[in-house]
Coordinates of N, CA, C and O in Angstrom, one line a residue:
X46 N 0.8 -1.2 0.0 CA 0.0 0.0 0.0 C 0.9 1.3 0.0 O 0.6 2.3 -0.6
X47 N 2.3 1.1 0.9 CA 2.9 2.6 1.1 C 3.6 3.0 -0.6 O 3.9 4.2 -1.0
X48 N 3.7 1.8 -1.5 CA 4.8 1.6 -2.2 C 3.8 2.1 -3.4 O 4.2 2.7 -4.3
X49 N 2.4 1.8 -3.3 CA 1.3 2.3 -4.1 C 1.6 3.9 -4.2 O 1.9 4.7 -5.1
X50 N 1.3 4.1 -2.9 CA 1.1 5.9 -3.1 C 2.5 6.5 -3.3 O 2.4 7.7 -3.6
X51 N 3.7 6.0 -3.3 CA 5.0 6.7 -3.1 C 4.9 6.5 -4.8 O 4.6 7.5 -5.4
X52 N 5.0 5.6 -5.4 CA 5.4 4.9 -7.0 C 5.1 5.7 -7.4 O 6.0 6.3 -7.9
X53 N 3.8 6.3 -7.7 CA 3.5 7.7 -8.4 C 4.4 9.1 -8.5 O 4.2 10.0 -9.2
X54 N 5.4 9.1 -7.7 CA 6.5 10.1 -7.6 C 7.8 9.4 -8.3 O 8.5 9.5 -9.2
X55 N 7.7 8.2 -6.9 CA 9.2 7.3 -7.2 C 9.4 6.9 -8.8 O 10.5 7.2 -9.1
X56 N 8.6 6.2 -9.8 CA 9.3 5.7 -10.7 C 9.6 6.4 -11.6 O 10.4 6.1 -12.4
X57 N 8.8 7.6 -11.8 CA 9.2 8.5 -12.7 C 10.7 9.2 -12.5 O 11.4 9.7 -13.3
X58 N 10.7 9.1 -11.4 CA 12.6 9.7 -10.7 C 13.3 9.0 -10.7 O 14.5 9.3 -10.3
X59 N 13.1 7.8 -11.0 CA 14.0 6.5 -11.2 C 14.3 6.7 -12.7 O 15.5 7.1 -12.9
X60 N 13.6 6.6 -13.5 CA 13.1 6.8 -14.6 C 14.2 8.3 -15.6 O 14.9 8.2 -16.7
X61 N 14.0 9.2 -14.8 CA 14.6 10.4 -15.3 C 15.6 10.8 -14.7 O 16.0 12.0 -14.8
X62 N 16.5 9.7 -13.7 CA 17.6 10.1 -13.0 C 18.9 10.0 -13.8 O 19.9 10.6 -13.4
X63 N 18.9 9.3 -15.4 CA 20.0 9.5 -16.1 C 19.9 11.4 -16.7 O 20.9 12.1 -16.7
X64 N 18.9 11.7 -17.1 CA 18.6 13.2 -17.4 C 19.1 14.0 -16.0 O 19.3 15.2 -16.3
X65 N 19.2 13.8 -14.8 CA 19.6 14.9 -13.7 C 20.9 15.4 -14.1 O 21.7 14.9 -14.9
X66 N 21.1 16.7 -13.4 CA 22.7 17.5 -13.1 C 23.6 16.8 -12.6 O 24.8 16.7 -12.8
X67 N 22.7 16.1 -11.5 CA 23.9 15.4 -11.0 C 24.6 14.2 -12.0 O 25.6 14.4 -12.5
X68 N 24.0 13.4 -12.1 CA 24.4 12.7 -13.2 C 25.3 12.9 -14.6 O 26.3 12.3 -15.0
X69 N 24.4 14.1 -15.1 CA 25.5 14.6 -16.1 C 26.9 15.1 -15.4 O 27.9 14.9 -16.0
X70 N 26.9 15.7 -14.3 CA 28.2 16.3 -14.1 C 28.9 15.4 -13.6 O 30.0 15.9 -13.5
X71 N 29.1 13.9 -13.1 CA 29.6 13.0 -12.7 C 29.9 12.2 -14.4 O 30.9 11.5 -14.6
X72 N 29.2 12.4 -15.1 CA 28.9 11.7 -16.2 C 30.7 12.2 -17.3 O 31.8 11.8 -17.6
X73 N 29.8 13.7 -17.2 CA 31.0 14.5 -18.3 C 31.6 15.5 -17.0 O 31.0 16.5 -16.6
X74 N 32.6 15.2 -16.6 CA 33.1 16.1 -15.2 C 34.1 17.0 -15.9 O 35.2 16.6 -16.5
X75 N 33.6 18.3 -15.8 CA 34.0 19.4 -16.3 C 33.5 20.9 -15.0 O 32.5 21.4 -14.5
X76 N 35.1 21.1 -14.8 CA 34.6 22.5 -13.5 C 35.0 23.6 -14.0 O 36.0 23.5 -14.7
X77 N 34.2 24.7 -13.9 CA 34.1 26.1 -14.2 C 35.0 26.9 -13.5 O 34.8 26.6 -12.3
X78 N 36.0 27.9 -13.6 CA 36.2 29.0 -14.9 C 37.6 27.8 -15.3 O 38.3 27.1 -14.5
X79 N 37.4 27.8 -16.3 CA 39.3 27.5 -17.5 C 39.9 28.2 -17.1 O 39.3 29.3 -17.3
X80 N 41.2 28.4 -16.3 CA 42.4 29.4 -16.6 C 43.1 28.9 -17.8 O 43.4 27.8 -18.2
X81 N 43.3 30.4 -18.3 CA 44.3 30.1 -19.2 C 45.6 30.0 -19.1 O 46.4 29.6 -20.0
X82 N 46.0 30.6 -17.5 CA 47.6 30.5 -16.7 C 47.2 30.8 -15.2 O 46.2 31.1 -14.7
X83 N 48.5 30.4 -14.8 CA 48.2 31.0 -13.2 C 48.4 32.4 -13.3 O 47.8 33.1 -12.5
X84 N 49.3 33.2 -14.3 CA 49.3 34.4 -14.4 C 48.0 35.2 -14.3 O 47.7 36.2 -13.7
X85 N 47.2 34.3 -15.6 CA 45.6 35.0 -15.2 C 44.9 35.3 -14.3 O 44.2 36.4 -14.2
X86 N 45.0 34.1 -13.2 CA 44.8 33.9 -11.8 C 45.0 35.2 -11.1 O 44.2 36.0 -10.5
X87 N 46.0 35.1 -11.3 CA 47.0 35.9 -10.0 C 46.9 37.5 -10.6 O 47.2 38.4 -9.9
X88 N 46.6 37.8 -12.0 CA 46.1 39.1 -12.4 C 44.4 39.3 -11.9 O 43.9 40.4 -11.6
X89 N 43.7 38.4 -11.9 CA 42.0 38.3 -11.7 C 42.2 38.7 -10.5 O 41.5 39.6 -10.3
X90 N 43.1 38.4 -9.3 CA 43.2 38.8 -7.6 C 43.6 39.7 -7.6 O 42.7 40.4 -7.0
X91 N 44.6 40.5 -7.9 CA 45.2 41.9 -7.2 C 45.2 42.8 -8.8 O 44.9 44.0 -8.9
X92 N 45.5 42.2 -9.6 CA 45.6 43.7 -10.6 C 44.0 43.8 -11.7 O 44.1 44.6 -12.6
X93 N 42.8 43.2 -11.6 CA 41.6 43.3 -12.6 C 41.7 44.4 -13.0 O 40.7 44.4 -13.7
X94 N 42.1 45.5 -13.1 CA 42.0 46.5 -13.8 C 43.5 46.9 -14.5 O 43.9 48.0 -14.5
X95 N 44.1 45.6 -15.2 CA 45.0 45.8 -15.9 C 44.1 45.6 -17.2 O 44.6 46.2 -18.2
X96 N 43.1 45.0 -17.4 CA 42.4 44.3 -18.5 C 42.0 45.4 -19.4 O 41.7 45.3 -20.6
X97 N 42.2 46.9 -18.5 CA 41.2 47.9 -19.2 C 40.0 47.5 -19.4 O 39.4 46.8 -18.6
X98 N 39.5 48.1 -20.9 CA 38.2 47.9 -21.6 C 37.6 46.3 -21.3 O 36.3 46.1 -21.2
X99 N 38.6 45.1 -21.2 CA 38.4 44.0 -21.5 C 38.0 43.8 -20.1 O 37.7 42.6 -20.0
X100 N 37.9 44.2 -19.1 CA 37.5 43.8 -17.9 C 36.0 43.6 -18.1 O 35.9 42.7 -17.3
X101 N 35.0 43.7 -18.6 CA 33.6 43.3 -19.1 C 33.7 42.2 -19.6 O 32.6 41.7 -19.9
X102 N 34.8 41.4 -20.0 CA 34.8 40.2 -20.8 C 35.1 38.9 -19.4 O 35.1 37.7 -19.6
X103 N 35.5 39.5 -18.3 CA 36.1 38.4 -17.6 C 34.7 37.5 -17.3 O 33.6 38.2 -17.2
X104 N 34.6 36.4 -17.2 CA 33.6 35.8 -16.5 C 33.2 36.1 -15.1 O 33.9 36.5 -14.2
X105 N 31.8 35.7 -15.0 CA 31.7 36.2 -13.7 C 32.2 34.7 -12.6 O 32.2 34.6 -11.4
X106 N 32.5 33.9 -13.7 CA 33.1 32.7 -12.0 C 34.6 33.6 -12.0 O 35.0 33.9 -10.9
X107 N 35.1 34.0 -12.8 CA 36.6 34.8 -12.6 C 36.6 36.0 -12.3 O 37.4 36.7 -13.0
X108 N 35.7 36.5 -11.2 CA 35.9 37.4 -10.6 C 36.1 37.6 -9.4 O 35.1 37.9 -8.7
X109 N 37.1 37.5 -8.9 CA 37.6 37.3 -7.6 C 38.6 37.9 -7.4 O 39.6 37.3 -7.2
X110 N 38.4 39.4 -7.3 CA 39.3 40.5 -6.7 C 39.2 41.0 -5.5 O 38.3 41.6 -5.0
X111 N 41.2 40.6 -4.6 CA 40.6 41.1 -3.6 C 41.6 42.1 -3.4 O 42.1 42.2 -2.3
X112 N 42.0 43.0 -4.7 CA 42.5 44.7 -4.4 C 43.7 44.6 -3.4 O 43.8 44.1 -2.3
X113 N 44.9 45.5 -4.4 CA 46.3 44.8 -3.9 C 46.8 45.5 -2.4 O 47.8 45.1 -1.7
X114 N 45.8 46.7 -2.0 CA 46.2 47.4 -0.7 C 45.3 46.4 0.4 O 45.8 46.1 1.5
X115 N 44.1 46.0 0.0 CA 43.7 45.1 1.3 C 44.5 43.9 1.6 O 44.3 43.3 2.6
X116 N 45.8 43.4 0.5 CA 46.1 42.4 0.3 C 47.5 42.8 0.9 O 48.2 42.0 1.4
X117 N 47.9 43.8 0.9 CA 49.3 44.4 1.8 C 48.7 44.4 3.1 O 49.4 44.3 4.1
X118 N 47.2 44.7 3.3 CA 47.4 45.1 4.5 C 46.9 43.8 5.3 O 46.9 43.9 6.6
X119 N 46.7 42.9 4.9 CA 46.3 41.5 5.2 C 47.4 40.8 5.3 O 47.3 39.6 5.6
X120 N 48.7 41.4 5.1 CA 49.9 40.2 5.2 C 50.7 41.4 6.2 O 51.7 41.0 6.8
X121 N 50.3 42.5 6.3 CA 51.2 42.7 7.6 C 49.9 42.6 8.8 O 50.2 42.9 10.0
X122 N 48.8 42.2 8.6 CA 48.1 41.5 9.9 C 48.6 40.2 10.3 O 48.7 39.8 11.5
X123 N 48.9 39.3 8.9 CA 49.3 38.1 9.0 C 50.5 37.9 10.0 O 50.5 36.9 10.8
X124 N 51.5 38.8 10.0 CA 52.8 38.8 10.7 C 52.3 38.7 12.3 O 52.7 37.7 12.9
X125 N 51.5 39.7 12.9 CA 50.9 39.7 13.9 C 50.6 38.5 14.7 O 50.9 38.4 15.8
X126 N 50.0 37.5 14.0 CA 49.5 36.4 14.3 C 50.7 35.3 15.1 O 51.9 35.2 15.0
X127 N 50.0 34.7 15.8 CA 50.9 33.2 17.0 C 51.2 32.3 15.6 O 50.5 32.1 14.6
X128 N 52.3 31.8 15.9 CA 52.9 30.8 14.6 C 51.6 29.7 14.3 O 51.5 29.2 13.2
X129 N 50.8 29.5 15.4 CA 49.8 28.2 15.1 C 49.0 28.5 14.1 O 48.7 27.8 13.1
X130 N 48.3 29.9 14.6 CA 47.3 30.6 13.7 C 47.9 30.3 12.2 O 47.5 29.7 11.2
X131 N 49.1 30.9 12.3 CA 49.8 31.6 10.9 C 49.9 30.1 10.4 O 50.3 30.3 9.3
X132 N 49.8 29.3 10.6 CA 50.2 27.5 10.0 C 48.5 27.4 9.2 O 48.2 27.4 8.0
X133 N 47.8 27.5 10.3 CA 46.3 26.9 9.9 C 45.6 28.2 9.0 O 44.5 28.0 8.4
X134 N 46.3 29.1 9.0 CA 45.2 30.0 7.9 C 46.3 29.9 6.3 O 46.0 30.1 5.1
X135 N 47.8 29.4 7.0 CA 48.4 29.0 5.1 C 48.2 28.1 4.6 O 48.3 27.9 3.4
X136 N 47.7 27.1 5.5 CA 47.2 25.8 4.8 C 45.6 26.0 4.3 O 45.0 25.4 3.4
X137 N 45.3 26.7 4.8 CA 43.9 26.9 4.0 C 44.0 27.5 2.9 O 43.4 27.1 1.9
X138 N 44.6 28.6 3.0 CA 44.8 29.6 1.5 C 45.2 28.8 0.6 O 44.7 28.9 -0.5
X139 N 46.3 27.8 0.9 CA 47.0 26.9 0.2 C 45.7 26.0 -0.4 O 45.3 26.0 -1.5
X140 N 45.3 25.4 0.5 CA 44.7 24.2 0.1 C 43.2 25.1 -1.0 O 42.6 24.5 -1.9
X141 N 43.0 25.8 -0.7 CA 41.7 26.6 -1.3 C 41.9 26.9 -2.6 O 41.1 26.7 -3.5
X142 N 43.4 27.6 -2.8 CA 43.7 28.1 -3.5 C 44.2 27.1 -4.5 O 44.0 27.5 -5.7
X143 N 44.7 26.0 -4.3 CA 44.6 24.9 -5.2 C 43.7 24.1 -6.1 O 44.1 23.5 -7.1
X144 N 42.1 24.2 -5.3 CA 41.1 23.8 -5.6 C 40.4 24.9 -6.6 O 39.6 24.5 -7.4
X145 N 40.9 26.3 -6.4 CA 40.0 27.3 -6.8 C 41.1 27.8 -8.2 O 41.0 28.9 -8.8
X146 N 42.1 26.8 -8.3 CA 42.9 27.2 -9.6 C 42.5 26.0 -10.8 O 43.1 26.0 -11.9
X147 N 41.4 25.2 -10.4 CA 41.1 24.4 -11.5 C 42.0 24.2 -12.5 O 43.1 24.2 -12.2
X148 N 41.8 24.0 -13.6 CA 42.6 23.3 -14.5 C 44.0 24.2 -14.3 O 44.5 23.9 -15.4
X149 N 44.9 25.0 -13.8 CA 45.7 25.3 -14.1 C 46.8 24.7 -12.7 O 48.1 24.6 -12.6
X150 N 45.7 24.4 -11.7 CA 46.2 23.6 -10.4 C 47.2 22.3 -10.8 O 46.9 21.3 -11.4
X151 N 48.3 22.7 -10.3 CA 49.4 21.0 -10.5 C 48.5 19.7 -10.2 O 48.7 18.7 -10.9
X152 N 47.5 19.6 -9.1 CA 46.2 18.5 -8.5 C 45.1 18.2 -9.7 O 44.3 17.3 -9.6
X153 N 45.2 19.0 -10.5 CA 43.7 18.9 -11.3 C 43.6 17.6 -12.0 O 42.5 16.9 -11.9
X154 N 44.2 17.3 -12.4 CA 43.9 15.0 -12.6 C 43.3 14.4 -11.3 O 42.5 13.5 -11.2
X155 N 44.0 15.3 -10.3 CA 43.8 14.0 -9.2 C 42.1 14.9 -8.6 O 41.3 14.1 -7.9
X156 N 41.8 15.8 -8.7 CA 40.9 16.8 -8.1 C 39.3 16.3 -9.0 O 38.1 16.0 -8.7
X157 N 40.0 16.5 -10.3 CA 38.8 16.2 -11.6 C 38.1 14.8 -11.3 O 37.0 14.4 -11.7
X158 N 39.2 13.9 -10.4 CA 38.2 12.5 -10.4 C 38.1 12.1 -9.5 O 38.1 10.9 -9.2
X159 N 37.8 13.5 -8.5 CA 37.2 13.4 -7.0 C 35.3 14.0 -7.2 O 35.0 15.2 -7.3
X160 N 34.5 13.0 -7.2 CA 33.1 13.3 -7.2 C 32.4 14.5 -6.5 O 31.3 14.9 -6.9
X161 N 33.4 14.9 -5.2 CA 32.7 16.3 -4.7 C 33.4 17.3 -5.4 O 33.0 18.3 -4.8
X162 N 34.2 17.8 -6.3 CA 35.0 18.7 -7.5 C 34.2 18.4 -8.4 O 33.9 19.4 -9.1
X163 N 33.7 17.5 -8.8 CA 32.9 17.7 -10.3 C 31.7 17.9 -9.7 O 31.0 17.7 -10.7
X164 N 30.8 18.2 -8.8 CA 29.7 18.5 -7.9 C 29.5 19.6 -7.9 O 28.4 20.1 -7.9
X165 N 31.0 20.3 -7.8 CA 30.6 21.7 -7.4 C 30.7 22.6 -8.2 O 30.6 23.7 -7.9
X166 N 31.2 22.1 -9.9 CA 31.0 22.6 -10.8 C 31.9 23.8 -10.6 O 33.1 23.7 -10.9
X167 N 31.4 25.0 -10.2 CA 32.5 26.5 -10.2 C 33.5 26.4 -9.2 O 33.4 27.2 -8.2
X168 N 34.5 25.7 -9.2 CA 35.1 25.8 -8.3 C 35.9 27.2 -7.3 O 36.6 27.1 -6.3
X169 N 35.5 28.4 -8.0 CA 35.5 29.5 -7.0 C 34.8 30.0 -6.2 O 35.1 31.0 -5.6
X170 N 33.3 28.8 -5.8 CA 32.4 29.1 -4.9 C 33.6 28.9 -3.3 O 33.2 29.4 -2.3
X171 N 34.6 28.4 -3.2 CA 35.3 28.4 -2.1 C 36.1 29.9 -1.4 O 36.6 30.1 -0.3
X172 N 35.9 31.0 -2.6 CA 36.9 31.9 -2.7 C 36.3 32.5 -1.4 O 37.1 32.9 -0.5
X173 N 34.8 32.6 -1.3 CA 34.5 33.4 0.0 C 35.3 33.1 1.2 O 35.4 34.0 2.0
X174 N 35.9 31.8 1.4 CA 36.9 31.6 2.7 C 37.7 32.2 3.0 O 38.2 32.4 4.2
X175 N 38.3 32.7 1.5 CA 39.7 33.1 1.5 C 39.4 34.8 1.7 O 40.3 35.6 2.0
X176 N 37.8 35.1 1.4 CA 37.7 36.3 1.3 C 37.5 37.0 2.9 O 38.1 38.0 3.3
X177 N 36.8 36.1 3.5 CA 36.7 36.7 5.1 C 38.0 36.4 5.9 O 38.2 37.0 7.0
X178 N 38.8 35.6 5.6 CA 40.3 35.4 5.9 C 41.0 36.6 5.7 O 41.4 37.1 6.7
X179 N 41.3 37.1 4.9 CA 42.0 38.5 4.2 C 41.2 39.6 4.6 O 41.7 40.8 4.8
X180 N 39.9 39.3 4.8 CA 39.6 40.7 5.8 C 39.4 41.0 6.9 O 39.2 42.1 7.4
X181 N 39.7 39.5 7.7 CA 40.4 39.7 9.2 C 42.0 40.0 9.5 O 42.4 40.4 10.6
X182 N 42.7 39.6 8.5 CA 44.0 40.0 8.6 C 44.4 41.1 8.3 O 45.5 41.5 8.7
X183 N 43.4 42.0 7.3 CA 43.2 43.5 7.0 C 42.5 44.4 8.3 O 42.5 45.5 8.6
X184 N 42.0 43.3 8.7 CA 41.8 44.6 9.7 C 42.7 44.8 11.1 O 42.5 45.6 12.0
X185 N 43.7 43.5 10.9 CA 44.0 43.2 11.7 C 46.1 43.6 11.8 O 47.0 43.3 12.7
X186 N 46.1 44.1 10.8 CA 47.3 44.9 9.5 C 46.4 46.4 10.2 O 47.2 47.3 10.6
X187 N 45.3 46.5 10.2 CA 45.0 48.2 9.8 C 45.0 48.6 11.3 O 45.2 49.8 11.7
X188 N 44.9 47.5 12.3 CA 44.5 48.0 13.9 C 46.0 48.0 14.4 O 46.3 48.8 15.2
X189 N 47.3 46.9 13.7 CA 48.5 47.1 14.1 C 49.2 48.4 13.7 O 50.0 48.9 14.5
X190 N 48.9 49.0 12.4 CA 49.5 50.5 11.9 C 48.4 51.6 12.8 O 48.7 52.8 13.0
X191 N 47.3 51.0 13.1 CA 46.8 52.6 14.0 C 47.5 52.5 15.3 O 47.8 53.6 15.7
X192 N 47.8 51.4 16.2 CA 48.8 50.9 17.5 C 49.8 51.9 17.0 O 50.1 53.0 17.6
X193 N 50.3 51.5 15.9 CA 52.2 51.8 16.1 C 52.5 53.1 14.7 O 53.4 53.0 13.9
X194 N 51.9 53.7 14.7 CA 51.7 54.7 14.1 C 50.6 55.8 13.9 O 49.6 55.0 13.9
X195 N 50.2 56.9 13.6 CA 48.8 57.5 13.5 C 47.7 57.6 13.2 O 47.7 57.9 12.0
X196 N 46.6 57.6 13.7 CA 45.5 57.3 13.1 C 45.0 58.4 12.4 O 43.8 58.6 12.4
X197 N 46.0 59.6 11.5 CA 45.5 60.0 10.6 C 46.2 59.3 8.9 O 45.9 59.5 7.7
X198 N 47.4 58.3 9.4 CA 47.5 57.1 8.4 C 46.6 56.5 7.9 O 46.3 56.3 6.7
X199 N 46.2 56.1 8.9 CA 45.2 54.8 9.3 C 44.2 55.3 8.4 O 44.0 54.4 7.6
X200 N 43.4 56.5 8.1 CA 42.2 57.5 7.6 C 42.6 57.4 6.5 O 41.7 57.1 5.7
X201 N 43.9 57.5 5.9 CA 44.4 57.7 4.4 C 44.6 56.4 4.0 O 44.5 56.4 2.8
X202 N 44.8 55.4 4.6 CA 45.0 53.8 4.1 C 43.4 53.6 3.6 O 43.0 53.3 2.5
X203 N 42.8 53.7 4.7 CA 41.3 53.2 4.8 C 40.4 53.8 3.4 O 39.6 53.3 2.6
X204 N 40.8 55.0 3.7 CA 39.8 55.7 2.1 C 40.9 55.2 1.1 O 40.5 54.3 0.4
X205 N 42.0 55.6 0.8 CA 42.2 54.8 -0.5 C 41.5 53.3 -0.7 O 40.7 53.0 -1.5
X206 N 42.2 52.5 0.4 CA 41.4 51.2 0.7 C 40.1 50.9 -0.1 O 40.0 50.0 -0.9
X207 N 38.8 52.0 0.4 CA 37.8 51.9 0.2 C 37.5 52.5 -1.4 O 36.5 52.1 -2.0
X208 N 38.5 53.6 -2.1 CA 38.4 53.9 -3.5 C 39.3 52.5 -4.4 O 39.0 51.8 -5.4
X209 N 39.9 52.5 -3.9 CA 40.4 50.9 -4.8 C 39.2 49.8 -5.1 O 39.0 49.1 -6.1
X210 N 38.5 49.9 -4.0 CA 37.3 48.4 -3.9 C 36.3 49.3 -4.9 O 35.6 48.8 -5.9
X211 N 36.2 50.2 -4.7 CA 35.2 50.9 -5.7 C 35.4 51.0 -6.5 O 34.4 50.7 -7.2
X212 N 36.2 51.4 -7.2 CA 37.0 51.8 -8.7 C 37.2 50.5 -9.3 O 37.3 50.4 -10.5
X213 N 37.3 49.4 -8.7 CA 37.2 47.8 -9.0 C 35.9 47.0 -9.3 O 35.9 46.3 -10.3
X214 N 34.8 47.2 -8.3 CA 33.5 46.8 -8.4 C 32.7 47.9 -9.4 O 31.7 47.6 -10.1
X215 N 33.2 49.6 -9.3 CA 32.4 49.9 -10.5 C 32.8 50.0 -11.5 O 31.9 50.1 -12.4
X216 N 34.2 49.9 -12.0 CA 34.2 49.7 -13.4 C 33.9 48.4 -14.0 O 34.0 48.2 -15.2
X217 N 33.6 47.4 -13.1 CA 33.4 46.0 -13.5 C 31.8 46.0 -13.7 O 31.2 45.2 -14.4
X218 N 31.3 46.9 -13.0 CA 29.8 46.7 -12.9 C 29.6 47.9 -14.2 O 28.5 48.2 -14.7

């Protein structure tokens, strides 16, 4: 009787489970964005506005700018840190950053025929880790230079800071 009322859902989903996403992406495992180098990479993070005019053309999985002054000011927060911390947040950047360089990653044979990498299809959906990571070490860079120098520095890092992220997100938008 339970197998009566369920079957009207169940066998049609049995049925159309070769047609699912999931299926196909395990089927044909292919992850989103292509680099074309790690140079690309590593220009998409700190310099996107070398692209000029061509910055409208980047994809939007390859957009992941995190602006070269928040990125100075995130590695002298980094120094700050107890050796333990500083272990467990390079292994992560590391390990993220490996996963989120897709085909250009030295791992990508061994990554492409791991079932949760072909799952997740864009593999820069990880980038947000790396993004709240760099903005606690930025702020944590920005609270060490207002300590040990002036907080009318501090005012002038902060608004450039904040016209860099702008001048990035609006010319891209």
């Amino acid at each position: 009787l339970s197998f009566g009322f369920i079957a009207v859902t169940l066998l049609p989903q049995l049925e159309w489970s070769k047609l699912t996403t999931r299926f196909l992406l395990l089927s044909t495992r292919d992850v989103y964005p292509k680099w074309n180098s790690i140079k690309e990479f590593v220009q998409n993070i700190f310099f996107p506005w070398i692209n000029g005019s061509e910055i409208w053309k980047i994809d939007s999985e390859k957009w992941i700018p995190l602006g070269l002054l928040v990125s100075l000011l995130s590695i002298f927060g980094f120094w700050s840190l107890k050796k333990k911390i500083k272990l467990i947040i390079l292994a992560t950047v590391i390990l993220i950053t490996i996963v989120v360089l897709n085909n250009a990653s030295p791992l990508y044979k061994l990554l492409i025929s791991q079932d949760w990498y072909a799952l997740m299809r864009v593999s820069t959906r990880l980038w947000f880790i790396i993004l709240f990571i760099i903005i606690f070490l930025a702020g944590l860079g920005l609270d060490r230079i207002i300590s040990k120098f002036r907080r009318k520095i501090a005012y002038l890092i902060i608004f450039i800071y904040i016209e860099e992220l702008t001048f990035i997100s609006w010319f891209y938008l």
